[in-house]
mmCIF file of C-alpha atoms in Angstrom:
data_model
loop_
_atom_site.group_PDB
_atom_site.id
_atom_site.type_symbol
_atom_site.label_atom_id
_atom_site.label_comp_id
_atom_site.label_asym_id
_atom_site.label_seq_id
_atom_site.Cartn_x
_atom_site.Cartn_y
_atom_site.Cartn_z
ATOM 1 C CA UNK A 1 0.015 -0.114 -0.038
ATOM 2 C CA UNK A 2 1.333 3.439 -0.953
ATOM 3 C CA UNK A 3 -0.365 5.152 1.877
ATOM 4 C CA UNK A 4 -2.392 4.379 5.257
ATOM 5 C CA UNK A 5 -5.066 6.867 4.665
ATOM 6 C CA UNK A 6 -6.367 10.132 3.279
ATOM 7 C CA UNK A 7 -7.226 12.972 5.957
ATOM 8 C CA UNK A 8 -9.421 15.881 4.989
ATOM 9 C CA UNK A 9 -9.154 18.582 7.435
ATOM 10 C CA UNK A 10 -11.538 21.652 7.278
ATOM 11 C CA UNK A 11 -11.560 24.761 9.468
ATOM 12 C CA UNK A 12 -14.989 26.210 8.811
ATOM 13 C CA UNK A 13 -15.864 29.783 9.865
ATOM 14 C CA UNK A 14 -19.082 31.253 11.143
ATOM 15 C CA UNK A 15 -21.742 28.559 10.104
ATOM 16 C CA UNK A 16 -25.105 29.512 10.515
ATOM 17 C CA UNK A 17 -25.651 29.442 14.302
ATOM 18 C CA UNK A 18 -29.114 27.931 14.074
ATOM 19 C CA UNK A 19 -27.625 25.066 12.057
ATOM 20 C CA UNK A 20 -24.224 24.720 13.978
ATOM 21 C CA UNK A 21 -26.277 24.439 17.308
ATOM 22 C CA UNK A 22 -28.955 21.918 16.079
ATOM 23 C CA UNK A 23 -27.959 18.250 16.978
ATOM 24 C CA UNK A 24 -30.561 16.647 14.487
ATOM 25 C CA UNK A 25 -29.221 18.778 11.717
ATOM 26 C CA UNK A 26 -25.726 17.670 12.468
ATOM 27 C CA UNK A 27 -26.755 14.130 12.682
ATOM 28 C CA UNK A 28 -28.566 14.222 9.342
ATOM 29 C CA UNK A 29 -25.455 16.028 7.694
ATOM 30 C CA UNK A 30 -23.112 13.231 8.872
ATOM 31 C CA UNK A 31 -25.463 10.479 7.575
ATOM 32 C CA UNK A 32 -25.786 12.260 4.063
ATOM 33 C CA UNK A 33 -22.101 12.698 4.025
ATOM 34 C CA UNK A 34 -21.426 9.034 4.656
ATOM 35 C CA UNK A 35 -23.534 8.003 1.944
ATOM 36 C CA UNK A 36 -22.423 10.752 -0.552
ATOM 37 C CA UNK A 37 -18.527 9.840 -0.240
ATOM 38 C CA UNK A 38 -19.502 6.006 -0.434
ATOM 39 C CA UNK A 39 -18.473 4.912 3.166
ATOM 40 C CA UNK A 40 -19.954 2.222 5.168
ATOM 41 C CA UNK A 41 -21.078 3.586 8.543
ATOM 42 C CA UNK A 42 -20.469 1.388 11.659
ATOM 43 C CA UNK A 43 -23.328 2.468 13.839
ATOM 44 C CA UNK A 44 -24.972 5.614 13.735
ATOM 45 C CA UNK A 45 -23.521 9.228 14.434
ATOM 46 C CA UNK A 46 -22.963 10.008 18.199
ATOM 47 C CA UNK A 47 -23.717 13.746 18.900
ATOM 48 C CA UNK A 48 -22.965 15.051 22.120
ATOM 49 C CA UNK A 49 -22.881 18.553 23.715
ATOM 50 C CA UNK A 50 -20.221 19.565 26.107
ATOM 51 C CA UNK A 51 -17.275 21.810 26.936
ATOM 52 C CA UNK A 52 -16.759 24.963 29.044
ATOM 53 C CA UNK A 53 -17.223 28.567 27.987
ATOM 54 C CA UNK A 54 -16.147 29.546 24.537
ATOM 55 C CA UNK A 55 -15.056 25.728 24.221
ATOM 56 C CA UNK A 56 -18.777 24.481 24.516
ATOM 57 C CA UNK A 57 -20.414 22.922 21.271
ATOM 58 C CA UNK A 58 -21.587 20.058 19.673
ATOM 59 C CA UNK A 59 -19.245 17.226 18.665
ATOM 60 C CA UNK A 60 -20.173 14.553 16.294
ATOM 61 C CA UNK A 61 -18.329 11.191 15.885
ATOM 62 C CA UNK A 62 -19.289 8.704 13.070
ATOM 63 C CA UNK A 63 -17.125 5.462 12.794
ATOM 64 C CA UNK A 64 -16.854 4.085 9.314
ATOM 65 C CA UNK A 65 -15.735 0.849 8.140
ATOM 66 C CA UNK A 66 -12.368 2.315 7.067
ATOM 67 C CA UNK A 67 -11.910 4.947 10.012
ATOM 68 C CA UNK A 68 -13.809 7.997 11.122
ATOM 69 C CA UNK A 69 -15.526 11.197 10.520
ATOM 70 C CA UNK A 70 -15.375 13.814 13.523
ATOM 71 C CA UNK A 71 -16.558 17.518 13.953
ATOM 72 C CA UNK A 72 -16.800 19.923 16.659
ATOM 73 C CA UNK A 73 -19.110 22.990 16.292
ATOM 74 C CA UNK A 74 -18.298 25.881 18.438
ATOM 75 C CA UNK A 75 -21.787 27.191 20.010
ATOM 76 C CA UNK A 76 -20.561 30.815 20.350
ATOM 77 C CA UNK A 77 -19.541 31.583 16.964
ATOM 78 C CA UNK A 78 -20.561 28.761 14.698
ATOM 79 C CA UNK A 79 -17.103 27.706 13.810
ATOM 80 C CA UNK A 80 -16.512 24.203 12.882
ATOM 81 C CA UNK A 81 -13.367 21.866 13.199
ATOM 82 C CA UNK A 82 -13.987 18.885 10.833
ATOM 83 C CA UNK A 83 -12.094 15.791 9.823
ATOM 84 C CA UNK A 84 -12.788 12.660 7.333
ATOM 85 C CA UNK A 85 -9.934 10.108 7.766
ATOM 86 C CA UNK A 86 -10.156 6.857 5.628
ATOM 87 C CA UNK A 87 -7.800 4.432 4.013
ATOM 88 C CA UNK A 88 -10.671 4.093 1.370
ATOM 89 C CA UNK A 89 -10.296 6.713 -1.438
ATOM 90 C CA UNK A 90 -13.042 9.584 -1.301
ATOM 91 C CA UNK A 91 -13.898 12.703 -3.192
ATOM 92 C CA UNK A 92 -12.703 15.708 -1.126
ATOM 93 C CA UNK A 93 -14.685 18.161 -3.333
ATOM 94 C CA UNK A 94 -18.059 16.309 -2.105
ATOM 95 C CA UNK A 95 -17.227 17.032 1.517
ATOM 96 C CA UNK A 96 -16.507 20.644 0.740
ATOM 97 C CA UNK A 97 -19.626 20.937 -1.212
ATOM 98 C CA UNK A 98 -21.567 19.490 1.418
ATOM 99 C CA UNK A 99 -20.127 21.435 4.355
ATOM 100 C CA UNK A 100 -20.953 24.785 2.319
ATOM 101 C CA UNK A 101 -24.595 23.403 1.392
ATOM 102 C CA UNK A 102 -25.527 22.357 4.972
ATOM 103 C CA UNK A 103 -23.957 24.970 7.117
ATOM 104 C CA UNK A 104 -23.522 27.971 4.791
ATOM 105 C CA UNK A 105 -20.111 29.179 6.580
ATOM 106 C CA UNK A 106 -18.366 32.337 5.638
ATOM 107 C CA UNK A 107 -15.185 30.828 4.853
ATOM 108 C CA UNK A 108 -13.482 27.229 4.756
ATOM 109 C CA UNK A 109 -9.891 26.631 5.008
ATOM 110 C CA UNK A 110 -9.153 22.895 4.223
ATOM 111 C CA UNK A 111 -6.306 20.650 3.272
ATOM 112 C CA UNK A 112 -5.918 17.003 2.379
ATOM 113 C CA UNK A 113 -3.200 14.895 3.660
ATOM 114 C CA UNK A 114 -1.955 11.366 2.523
ATOM 115 C CA UNK A 115 -0.775 9.718 5.868
ATOM 116 C CA UNK A 116 1.997 7.192 5.986
ATOM 117 C CA UNK A 117 3.777 5.829 8.961
#
């Protein structure tokens, strides 16, 4: 194998607050993303609210057969820190497009890393 996995990392600025603070919206987005990038989910998305002060927000974790999808949404400003990691290929443009469609952020800074030991 030439690589261990592909890691898409997105720093998403100022999502619409009503979307970033809605656990059911986050859950539906994650389920749709898994299908759109042709991954096999392992269970359902876990969506939990926790943190203190400006670190408080919703975190989503979705195990997939080939690794995981994770994001943390900040309650106070709607920022999102989002990752997709998989040893199976996936289309990073689909991830970007769905983030924009589902959360209408002001800006997304992203990178795609090939992981090797």
